[in-house]
Amino acid sequence: MVNKTAYQRVQGARRKDKISIAALIDGLTTDFFEQHGDRLEADDHALVGGIGLLKKRPITVVGIQKGRDTDENIDRHFGSPTPEGYRKALRLMKQAEKFRRPILALVNTPGAWPDVESEYHGQGSAVAQCIIQGMQLKVPYITIIVGEGGSGGALALACGDRVFMFEDSIYSVLSPEGYASIMWKDSAKVQQAAEELGLTPESLLKDGIINKIIHEYQPGDDLSDLRNFIDDQFTELSSLPVNELVDQRQRRFQNF
Amino acid sequence: MLQSRFKMPSHDELVKRMDAIPDHVLRECPICHYKFLSMRAGRNNTCPKCGYGFRMLAKRRVKTTFDKFTELDRDLTVPDRYTDEKYRAKIAKAKKVTGINESVLTGTALLDKHAVAVGVMDPFWIMGSLGSATGEKITRLFELATRKQLPVIMFTASGGARMQEGLNSLMQMAKVSSAVAAHSKAGLLYIVVLCDPTTGGVTASFAMDGDITLAEPHALIGFAGRRVIEQTIMQRPPKDFQSAETVMKHGFIDQIVNRADMKETLAKLLLLHTRENGNG
Ligand SMILES: [Zn+2]
């Protein structure tokens, strides 16, 4: 793994040519069936999800996806889910539990969508439900932070058994720009902010917040190794009795 | 005198004709108004332009979607206690047109080698309305599926509760729902395919209870009918406010699937829910 400054990681996480969640799903699974809607009021395009086979094992995938161009970014509001998106994710995760499918969450989001409508529709509540219910799911649940892991909007899909990060990714309580402007009223101090936030995979691995750093995959790369890695995780976690799995997960978060 | 014999049919008459089993040479799509030669609708009976799936007899649907269909409760029909003459006439006509004894056809079948329990509502059977025997058949289907650990695939098409059977019809919504819940608690898969039209009491019960919800393109899906809304609160709904596409946008449908792709999609979903695939 190349040594980079925290801010270089931030830039890497936000790279335009970052492998998309759709490409990861496509490369990792076969027979993918995309599911839509929260069964309440909308279908949020920032939040993608569905069922697919990972090496013959049915799994549920939920992911937060940024757009690749302006039109798509508007449609997906720059990869920031609305409450409806989080409710769709939770719906799919609960369904995974019903059918005893493991869950793979793929995260690339600057954070939950911060608009008035989302507040009215209960953004906080939607994220909260993902967290509290996610932690109790009776199936293996792992997360890969692919690019940006922005705050509560990322944690909503990272309350499972194991969390992994790509080399060029970040996981942070708020953006370095936000931190800089709050701390020093100077958003130009992003580099320093990035350092202080400790948002790099290296630093988070040291703190035990994540389990492993996964090397970066580019669009078009063969994903066999990643597929095998995820499959091994599921095999390992599936061998645990359900109550032990859930207990272990609770303990993991109680350590912080 | 002579002129009256050639009078334009009333709007209601035209609607009735649309609902009759179409065997005209020239047809018009009720959605995009494209006119085309009947034969171009093909084996799947769809609009060549917009993909709308014309209303389909339950028997035909079963034939084009499933293999080795074994019918259940074939003789279950409207109870004798309903003696109203007009209702009886409608029942007789419905049986004749559709070849089945109630508004739903139920059974077990194979789809791409997967054993499934199947329910198909017939829009030509008094508008696929939910009568007490309809509810009974669907309830029994779910009970059988729970016992035999089978997934259920339900094609809905219904004008809603059957007013001729009063509150007994309404109670079917609750009765079927409890059978659906037991099936779900057993960890079994329930796939709904919303067909044109799915409305009223069917929408407000088992049509919205699926683990996976599919719909046919442009199918009308809703609870309160357009006229009810217009006449009750004097609001004019937008043209497509109850189209499958609109309903999907509002979060209630997983995917809209063309009739030509339906079988393949269902097979994929069954594959994704096969236990032998080694679940976690
Ligand atoms: Zn058409």
Coordinates of C-alpha atoms and ligand atoms in Angstrom, one line a residue:
Chain A
M1 CA 0.0 0.0 0.0
V2 CA 1.4 3.4 -1.1
N3 CA 1.9 6.0 1.6
K4 CA -0.4 8.9 1.1
T5 CA -1.4 11.9 3.1
A6 CA -4.9 12.0 4.6
Y7 CA -5.9 14.6 2.1
Q8 CA -4.6 12.5 -0.8
R9 CA -6.9 9.8 0.5
V10 CA -9.8 12.2 0.5
Q11 CA -9.0 13.1 -3.1
G12 CA -8.7 9.4 -4.0
A13 CA -12.0 8.6 -2.4
R14 CA -13.7 11.3 -4.4
R15 CA -12.0 10.4 -7.7
K16 CA -14.2 10.7 -10.7
D17 CA -13.1 7.4 -12.1
K18 CA -13.7 5.5 -8.9
I19 CA -15.2 2.1 -9.5
S20 CA -19.0 2.5 -9.3
I21 CA -21.2 0.5 -7.0
A22 CA -23.1 -0.8 -10.1
A23 CA -19.8 -2.1 -11.5
L24 CA -18.9 -3.9 -8.2
I25 CA -22.4 -5.5 -8.1
D26 CA -22.0 -6.5 -11.7
G27 CA -18.5 -7.9 -11.2
L28 CA -19.2 -9.7 -8.0
T29 CA -22.6 -11.3 -8.5
T30 CA -24.6 -13.1 -11.1
D31 CA -28.3 -13.1 -11.7
F32 CA -28.7 -9.8 -9.9
F33 CA -32.3 -8.7 -9.5
E34 CA -32.6 -5.0 -8.6
Q35 CA -35.3 -4.1 -6.1
H36 CA -37.0 -0.7 -5.9
G37 CA -39.0 1.3 -3.5
D38 CA -39.4 1.8 0.3
R39 CA -43.0 0.6 0.2
L40 CA -43.9 3.9 1.8
E41 CA -43.5 6.8 -0.6
A42 CA -40.7 6.7 -3.0
D43 CA -37.8 5.0 -4.7
D44 CA -34.5 6.7 -4.0
H45 CA -32.0 6.2 -6.8
A46 CA -29.0 7.0 -4.6
L47 CA -29.7 3.8 -2.7
V48 CA -29.4 0.7 -4.9
G49 CA -30.1 -2.8 -3.8
G50 CA -31.2 -6.2 -4.8
I51 CA -30.5 -9.9 -4.7
G52 CA -27.8 -11.7 -6.5
L53 CA -25.7 -14.9 -6.4
L54 CA -22.2 -14.6 -5.0
K55 CA -20.5 -17.8 -6.0
K56 CA -23.9 -19.6 -6.0
R57 CA -24.8 -18.1 -2.6
P58 CA -27.8 -15.8 -2.7
I59 CA -27.0 -12.5 -1.0
T60 CA -28.6 -9.2 -0.6
V61 CA -26.6 -6.2 -1.7
V62 CA -27.4 -2.6 -0.6
G63 CA -25.2 0.2 -1.9
I64 CA -25.0 4.0 -2.1
Q65 CA -24.2 5.1 -5.5
K66 CA -23.0 8.4 -6.9
G67 CA -23.7 9.5 -10.4
R68 CA -21.2 9.3 -13.2
D69 CA -22.3 12.5 -14.9
T70 CA -24.4 15.6 -14.1
D71 CA -27.8 14.1 -15.0
E72 CA -27.1 10.9 -13.1
N73 CA -25.9 12.9 -10.2
I74 CA -29.1 14.9 -10.0
D75 CA -31.1 11.7 -10.2
R76 CA -29.0 10.2 -7.4
H77 CA -28.5 13.5 -5.6
F78 CA -24.8 13.1 -5.6
G79 CA -24.9 9.8 -3.8
S80 CA -26.6 11.1 -0.8
P81 CA -29.6 9.0 0.2
T82 CA -33.0 10.5 1.3
P83 CA -34.9 8.9 4.1
E84 CA -36.7 6.9 1.5
G85 CA -33.4 5.4 0.4
Y86 CA -32.5 4.3 3.9
R87 CA -36.0 2.8 4.3
K88 CA -35.5 0.9 1.1
A89 CA -32.2 -0.4 2.4
L90 CA -33.7 -1.5 5.7
R91 CA -36.6 -3.1 3.9
L92 CA -34.1 -5.2 1.8
M93 CA -32.0 -6.0 4.8
K94 CA -35.0 -7.2 6.8
Q95 CA -36.0 -9.3 3.8
A96 CA -32.5 -10.8 3.7
E97 CA -33.0 -11.8 7.3
K98 CA -36.3 -13.5 6.5
F99 CA -34.7 -15.6 3.7
R100 CA -31.4 -16.0 5.7
R101 CA -29.3 -14.3 3.1
P102 CA -26.1 -12.6 4.1
I103 CA -25.9 -8.9 3.5
L104 CA -23.2 -7.0 1.6
A105 CA -23.2 -3.2 1.9
L106 CA -21.2 -1.1 -0.5
V107 CA -20.8 2.5 0.6
N108 CA -19.8 5.6 -1.4
T109 CA -21.6 8.6 0.0
P110 CA -20.7 12.1 1.1
G111 CA -23.5 11.7 3.6
A112 CA -27.3 11.6 3.9
W113 CA -29.0 14.1 1.7
P114 CA -29.3 17.4 3.6
D115 CA -32.4 19.1 2.3
V116 CA -35.6 20.4 3.9
E117 CA -37.8 17.6 2.4
S118 CA -35.5 14.9 3.9
E119 CA -35.8 16.5 7.3
Y120 CA -39.6 16.6 7.1
H121 CA -39.6 12.9 6.1
G122 CA -37.5 12.0 9.0
Q123 CA -33.9 11.6 7.8
G124 CA -32.7 11.1 11.4
S125 CA -35.3 8.5 12.1
A126 CA -34.5 6.6 8.9
V127 CA -30.8 6.4 9.7
A128 CA -31.6 5.5 13.3
Q129 CA -33.7 2.6 12.2
C130 CA -31.0 1.3 9.9
I131 CA -28.6 1.4 12.8
I132 CA -30.7 -0.1 15.6
Q133 CA -32.3 -2.8 13.4
G134 CA -29.1 -3.4 11.4
M135 CA -27.3 -4.3 14.5
Q136 CA -29.8 -7.0 15.3
L137 CA -30.1 -8.7 12.0
K138 CA -29.8 -12.4 12.4
V139 CA -27.7 -12.9 9.2
P140 CA -24.0 -12.1 8.4
Y141 CA -23.7 -8.5 7.4
I142 CA -20.5 -6.9 6.1
T143 CA -19.7 -3.5 4.7
I144 CA -17.1 -2.2 2.3
I145 CA -16.5 1.5 2.2
V146 CA -15.5 2.0 -1.4
G147 CA -15.1 5.8 -1.6
E148 CA -16.5 8.3 0.8
G149 CA -18.0 7.1 4.0
G150 CA -19.7 10.2 5.1
S151 CA -20.8 10.3 8.7
G152 CA -24.2 8.9 9.8
G153 CA -25.3 8.4 6.3
A154 CA -22.5 5.8 5.9
L155 CA -22.8 4.3 9.3
A156 CA -26.4 3.5 8.5
L157 CA -25.1 0.8 6.3
A158 CA -22.0 -0.1 8.3
C159 CA -23.5 -1.6 11.6
G160 CA -22.7 -5.2 10.7
D161 CA -20.2 -7.8 11.6
R162 CA -17.2 -6.5 9.7
V163 CA -16.3 -3.3 8.0
F164 CA -13.7 -3.1 5.3
M165 CA -12.3 -0.1 3.4
F166 CA -10.7 0.3 0.0
E167 CA -7.2 1.8 0.0
D168 CA -8.5 5.1 -1.4
S169 CA -11.4 5.6 0.8
I170 CA -12.3 7.7 3.9
Y171 CA -14.7 7.2 6.8
S172 CA -15.4 10.3 8.7
V173 CA -17.7 12.0 11.2
L174 CA -17.9 15.0 8.8
S175 CA -16.2 16.3 5.7
P176 CA -12.8 17.8 6.1
E177 CA -14.2 21.0 4.5
G178 CA -16.9 21.1 7.2
Y179 CA -14.4 20.4 9.9
A180 CA -12.1 23.2 8.7
S181 CA -14.9 25.7 8.5
I182 CA -16.2 24.9 12.0
M183 CA -12.8 24.7 13.7
W184 CA -11.0 27.6 12.0
K185 CA -13.7 29.3 9.9
D186 CA -11.4 28.6 7.0
S187 CA -12.4 25.9 4.6
A188 CA -9.0 26.2 2.9
K189 CA -7.4 24.3 5.8
V190 CA -8.8 21.0 4.5
Q191 CA -5.5 19.3 4.5
Q192 CA -5.0 19.9 8.2
A193 CA -8.6 19.0 8.8
A194 CA -8.2 15.7 7.0
E195 CA -5.2 14.8 9.2
E196 CA -7.0 15.7 12.4
L197 CA -10.1 13.8 11.5
G198 CA -8.2 10.5 11.3
L199 CA -10.4 9.4 8.4
T200 CA -7.9 7.2 6.5
P201 CA -8.2 3.4 6.3
E202 CA -4.8 3.2 8.0
S203 CA -5.8 5.2 10.9
L204 CA -9.2 3.6 11.3
L205 CA -7.6 0.1 11.1
K206 CA -5.3 1.1 13.9
D207 CA -8.3 2.2 16.0
G208 CA -10.0 -1.1 15.4
I209 CA -13.0 0.7 13.7
I210 CA -12.5 -1.3 10.6
N211 CA -11.3 -4.9 10.1
K212 CA -9.1 -4.7 7.1
I213 CA -8.0 -2.6 4.2
I214 CA -8.8 -4.0 0.8
H215 CA -6.6 -3.0 -2.2
E216 CA -8.1 -0.6 -4.7
Y217 CA -10.0 -2.0 -7.7
Q218 CA -10.3 0.0 -10.9
P219 CA -13.2 -0.1 -13.3
G220 CA -12.8 -3.1 -15.5
D221 CA -10.6 -5.0 -13.0
D222 CA -11.2 -8.7 -12.5
L223 CA -13.0 -9.0 -9.1
S224 CA -12.4 -12.7 -8.5
D225 CA -10.1 -12.1 -5.5
L226 CA -12.6 -9.7 -3.9
R227 CA -15.4 -12.2 -4.6
N228 CA -13.5 -15.0 -2.9
F229 CA -12.7 -12.7 0.0
I230 CA -16.3 -11.8 0.6
D231 CA -17.4 -15.4 0.2
D232 CA -14.9 -16.4 2.8
Q233 CA -16.2 -13.8 5.2
F234 CA -19.7 -15.1 4.8
T235 CA -18.7 -18.7 5.2
E236 CA -16.9 -17.8 8.4
L237 CA -19.7 -15.7 9.8
S238 CA -22.4 -18.2 8.7
S239 CA -20.7 -20.9 10.8
L240 CA -21.5 -19.1 14.0
P241 CA -24.8 -19.8 15.8
V242 CA -27.1 -16.8 15.2
N243 CA -27.1 -15.5 18.8
E244 CA -23.4 -15.6 18.9
L245 CA -23.2 -13.7 15.6
V246 CA -25.5 -11.0 17.0
D247 CA -23.7 -10.9 20.4
Q248 CA -20.4 -10.6 18.8
R249 CA -21.6 -7.7 16.7
Q250 CA -23.0 -5.8 19.7
R251 CA -19.7 -6.3 21.5
R252 CA -17.8 -5.0 18.6
F253 CA -19.6 -1.6 18.9
Q254 CA -19.6 -1.6 22.7
N255 CA -15.8 -1.5 22.5
F256 CA -15.8 2.0 21.3
Chain B
M1 CA -85.8 5.1 -37.2
L2 CA -83.1 3.7 -39.5
Q3 CA -80.6 6.1 -38.1
S4 CA -81.0 4.9 -34.5
R5 CA -79.9 1.4 -35.5
F6 CA -76.6 2.9 -36.4
K7 CA -76.2 5.1 -33.4
M8 CA -72.8 5.3 -31.9
P9 CA -72.4 3.0 -28.9
S10 CA -72.4 4.8 -25.5
H11 CA -69.2 5.2 -23.6
D12 CA -70.2 2.4 -21.2
E13 CA -70.9 0.2 -24.1
L14 CA -67.5 0.8 -25.5
V15 CA -65.9 0.1 -22.2
K16 CA -67.8 -3.2 -22.1
R17 CA -66.6 -4.0 -25.6
M18 CA -63.0 -3.4 -24.5
D19 CA -63.5 -5.8 -21.7
A20 CA -64.9 -8.5 -23.9
I21 CA -62.4 -11.1 -25.1
P22 CA -60.9 -9.3 -28.1
D23 CA -61.1 -11.2 -31.3
H24 CA -61.4 -8.3 -33.6
V25 CA -59.0 -7.9 -36.5
L26 CA -58.0 -4.4 -35.7
R27 CA -57.2 -3.4 -32.1
E28 CA -56.4 -0.3 -30.3
C29 CA -54.1 0.0 -27.3
P30 CA -56.0 1.6 -24.5
I31 CA -52.8 3.2 -23.2
C32 CA -51.0 4.6 -26.2
H33 CA -53.9 4.4 -28.6
Y34 CA -51.8 2.7 -31.3
K35 CA -54.0 0.8 -33.7
F36 CA -52.7 -2.5 -35.0
L37 CA -53.6 -5.8 -36.5
S38 CA -54.7 -8.2 -33.8
M39 CA -52.3 -10.9 -34.7
R40 CA -49.4 -8.5 -34.0
A41 CA -50.2 -8.7 -30.3
G42 CA -48.7 -12.1 -30.5
R43 CA -48.7 -14.9 -28.1
N44 CA -48.3 -12.7 -25.1
N45 CA -51.1 -10.4 -26.1
T46 CA -49.3 -7.1 -25.7
C47 CA -49.3 -3.8 -27.5
P48 CA -46.4 -3.9 -30.1
K49 CA -45.7 -0.2 -29.4
C50 CA -45.8 0.4 -25.6
G51 CA -45.8 -3.1 -24.2
Y52 CA -49.1 -2.9 -22.4
G53 CA -50.4 -6.3 -21.6
F54 CA -54.0 -6.8 -22.6
R55 CA -56.2 -8.3 -20.1
M56 CA -55.8 -12.0 -20.2
L57 CA -57.8 -15.1 -19.3
A58 CA -56.5 -16.8 -16.2
K59 CA -56.4 -20.1 -18.1
R60 CA -54.3 -18.6 -20.8
R61 CA -52.0 -17.0 -18.4
V62 CA -51.4 -20.3 -16.6
K63 CA -50.7 -22.0 -20.0
T64 CA -48.2 -19.4 -21.1
T65 CA -46.3 -19.1 -17.8
F66 CA -46.3 -22.5 -16.1
D67 CA -45.7 -26.2 -16.8
K68 CA -47.6 -29.2 -15.3
F69 CA -50.3 -27.1 -13.8
T70 CA -52.6 -29.0 -11.4
E71 CA -55.7 -27.1 -10.5
L72 CA -56.9 -26.9 -6.9
D73 CA -60.5 -26.4 -5.7
R74 CA -61.8 -26.5 -9.2
D75 CA -65.4 -26.7 -8.1
L76 CA -65.4 -24.0 -5.5
T77 CA -67.8 -21.3 -6.6
V78 CA -70.2 -18.6 -5.4
P79 CA -72.3 -20.1 -2.5
D80 CA -76.0 -20.8 -3.2
R81 CA -77.2 -18.4 -0.6
Y82 CA -76.6 -15.6 -3.1
T83 CA -79.8 -15.8 -5.1
D84 CA -80.1 -12.4 -6.7
E85 CA -81.0 -13.0 -10.3
K86 CA -78.8 -10.4 -11.9
Y87 CA -75.9 -11.6 -9.9
R88 CA -76.6 -15.2 -10.9
A89 CA -76.7 -14.2 -14.6
K90 CA -73.3 -12.5 -14.2
I91 CA -71.9 -15.6 -12.6
A92 CA -73.2 -17.8 -15.4
K93 CA -71.7 -15.5 -18.0
A94 CA -68.4 -15.3 -16.2
K95 CA -68.1 -19.0 -16.0
K96 CA -68.9 -19.4 -19.7
V97 CA -66.4 -16.7 -20.8
T98 CA -63.5 -17.8 -18.6
G99 CA -64.0 -21.6 -18.2
I100 CA -63.4 -21.3 -14.4
N101 CA -65.8 -21.3 -11.5
E102 CA -64.5 -18.4 -9.5
S103 CA -62.5 -15.2 -10.2
V104 CA -59.2 -16.9 -9.4
L105 CA -57.6 -20.0 -10.7
T106 CA -55.3 -21.7 -8.2
G107 CA -53.0 -24.7 -8.4
T108 CA -49.5 -26.0 -8.2
A109 CA -47.1 -26.0 -11.1
L110 CA -43.6 -26.0 -12.3
L111 CA -41.7 -23.0 -13.5
D112 CA -38.3 -23.7 -14.9
K113 CA -38.2 -26.9 -12.7
H114 CA -39.2 -25.0 -9.5
A115 CA -42.3 -26.2 -7.8
V116 CA -44.6 -23.3 -7.1
A117 CA -48.1 -22.6 -5.8
V118 CA -49.9 -20.4 -8.3
G119 CA -52.9 -18.0 -8.1
V120 CA -54.1 -16.2 -11.2
M121 CA -57.0 -13.8 -11.0
D122 CA -59.2 -13.5 -14.1
P123 CA -60.2 -10.0 -15.1
F124 CA -63.1 -11.4 -17.1
W125 CA -64.7 -13.0 -14.2
I126 CA -66.9 -10.1 -12.9
M127 CA -63.9 -7.9 -13.2
G128 CA -61.8 -10.3 -11.1
S129 CA -63.8 -9.2 -8.1
L130 CA -63.0 -10.7 -4.7
G131 CA -65.9 -12.9 -3.8
S132 CA -66.1 -15.2 -0.7
A133 CA -65.1 -18.2 -2.8
T134 CA -62.2 -16.3 -4.3
G135 CA -60.9 -15.5 -0.9
E136 CA -61.4 -19.1 0.2
K137 CA -59.4 -20.4 -2.8
I138 CA -56.5 -18.0 -2.2
T139 CA -56.5 -18.9 1.5
R140 CA -56.4 -22.6 0.8
L141 CA -53.6 -22.0 -1.8
F142 CA -51.4 -20.2 0.9
E143 CA -52.2 -22.9 3.4
L144 CA -51.2 -25.6 1.0
A145 CA -48.0 -23.7 0.1
T146 CA -47.2 -23.3 3.8
R147 CA -47.7 -27.1 4.4
K148 CA -45.7 -28.1 1.3
Q149 CA -43.0 -25.3 1.8
L150 CA -43.7 -23.8 -1.6
P151 CA -43.3 -20.3 -2.9
V152 CA -46.5 -18.5 -4.0
I153 CA -46.8 -16.6 -7.3
M154 CA -49.9 -14.5 -7.5
F155 CA -51.1 -12.6 -10.6
T156 CA -53.6 -10.0 -9.4
A157 CA -56.3 -8.4 -11.6
S158 CA -59.3 -7.2 -9.8
G159 CA -61.9 -4.5 -9.6
G160 CA -61.8 -5.0 -5.8
A161 CA -64.3 -6.4 -3.4
R162 CA -67.5 -8.0 -4.9
M163 CA -70.3 -5.8 -3.8
Q164 CA -72.9 -8.5 -4.4
E165 CA -71.5 -10.4 -1.5
G166 CA -71.4 -7.5 0.9
L167 CA -69.3 -7.6 3.9
N168 CA -68.4 -11.3 3.3
S169 CA -66.4 -10.1 0.4
L170 CA -64.6 -7.5 2.6
M171 CA -63.8 -10.1 5.1
Q172 CA -61.8 -12.1 2.5
M173 CA -59.2 -9.4 2.7
A174 CA -58.5 -10.2 6.3
K175 CA -58.9 -13.9 5.8
V176 CA -56.4 -14.1 3.0
S177 CA -54.0 -11.8 4.9
S178 CA -53.8 -14.2 7.8
A179 CA -52.9 -17.0 5.5
V180 CA -50.3 -14.9 3.8
A181 CA -48.8 -14.0 7.2
A182 CA -48.5 -17.7 8.2
H183 CA -46.8 -18.4 4.9
S184 CA -44.4 -15.6 5.4
K185 CA -43.6 -16.6 9.0
A186 CA -42.6 -20.0 7.7
G187 CA -39.9 -18.1 5.8
L188 CA -41.5 -18.7 2.4
L189 CA -41.4 -16.6 -0.7
Y190 CA -44.4 -14.7 -2.0
I191 CA -44.1 -13.0 -5.4
V192 CA -46.9 -10.7 -6.6
V193 CA -47.4 -9.7 -10.3
L194 CA -49.7 -6.7 -10.5
C195 CA -51.7 -6.9 -13.7
D196 CA -54.2 -4.5 -15.3
P197 CA -56.3 -3.6 -13.3
T198 CA -55.4 -4.2 -9.6
T199 CA -57.6 -2.1 -7.5
G200 CA -59.7 -1.7 -4.3
G201 CA -59.7 -4.5 -1.7
V202 CA -57.2 -6.6 -3.6
T203 CA -54.7 -3.8 -3.6
A204 CA -55.5 -3.1 0.0
S205 CA -54.6 -6.7 1.0
F206 CA -52.7 -9.5 -0.7
A207 CA -51.6 -7.5 -3.8
M208 CA -49.3 -5.4 -1.5
D209 CA -48.1 -8.2 0.7
G210 CA -45.4 -9.7 -1.5
D211 CA -41.8 -10.1 -0.7
I212 CA -41.2 -9.2 -4.3
T213 CA -43.6 -7.1 -6.2
L214 CA -43.6 -7.0 -10.0
A215 CA -46.0 -5.3 -12.4
E216 CA -46.9 -5.4 -16.0
P217 CA -46.2 -2.2 -18.0
H218 CA -48.9 0.5 -17.7
A219 CA -51.1 -1.7 -15.5
L220 CA -53.6 0.3 -13.6
I221 CA -52.9 -0.1 -9.9
G222 CA -54.6 1.8 -7.1
F223 CA -57.0 1.8 -4.2
A224 CA -59.7 4.4 -4.8
G225 CA -61.0 4.6 -8.4
R226 CA -60.6 7.8 -10.4
R227 CA -64.4 8.4 -10.4
V228 CA -64.6 8.0 -6.6
I229 CA -61.9 10.6 -6.2
E230 CA -63.4 13.0 -8.6
Q231 CA -66.9 12.7 -7.1
T232 CA -65.9 12.7 -3.5
I233 CA -63.4 15.4 -3.2
M234 CA -63.8 17.1 -6.6
Q235 CA -60.2 16.6 -7.4
R236 CA -59.0 15.6 -10.9
P237 CA -56.2 13.1 -10.7
P238 CA -53.5 13.3 -13.3
K239 CA -53.9 11.0 -16.3
D240 CA -51.4 8.4 -15.3
F241 CA -51.7 8.7 -11.5
Q242 CA -52.4 5.0 -11.0
S243 CA -50.1 3.6 -13.7
A244 CA -47.6 0.9 -12.7
E245 CA -44.8 3.4 -13.6
T246 CA -46.2 6.0 -11.2
V247 CA -46.8 3.5 -8.5
M248 CA -43.2 2.3 -8.8
K249 CA -41.9 5.8 -8.6
H250 CA -43.7 6.1 -5.3
G251 CA -42.0 3.0 -3.9
F252 CA -44.4 0.1 -4.2
I253 CA -43.0 -2.0 -7.0
D254 CA -39.6 -3.7 -7.4
Q255 CA -39.6 -4.0 -11.2
I256 CA -42.0 -3.5 -14.1
V257 CA -41.6 -6.6 -16.3
N258 CA -42.7 -7.0 -19.9
R259 CA -44.9 -10.1 -20.4
A260 CA -42.3 -11.6 -22.8
D261 CA -39.7 -11.5 -20.0
M262 CA -42.0 -12.5 -17.2
K263 CA -41.3 -16.2 -17.1
E264 CA -37.5 -15.7 -17.1
T265 CA -37.8 -13.1 -14.4
L266 CA -39.9 -15.3 -12.2
A267 CA -37.4 -18.2 -12.8
K268 CA -34.5 -16.0 -11.7
L269 CA -36.3 -14.9 -8.5
L270 CA -37.1 -18.6 -7.7
L271 CA -33.4 -19.4 -8.3
L272 CA -32.3 -16.6 -6.0
H273 CA -34.6 -18.0 -3.3
T274 CA -33.5 -21.6 -3.6
R275 CA -32.4 -22.9 -0.2
E276 CA -30.0 -25.5 -1.8
N277 CA -27.9 -22.6 -3.0
G278 CA -26.3 -22.6 0.4
N279 CA -27.8 -19.9 2.4
G280 CA -26.0 -18.0 5.2
Ligands
ZN1 ZN -49.8 0.7 -26.4

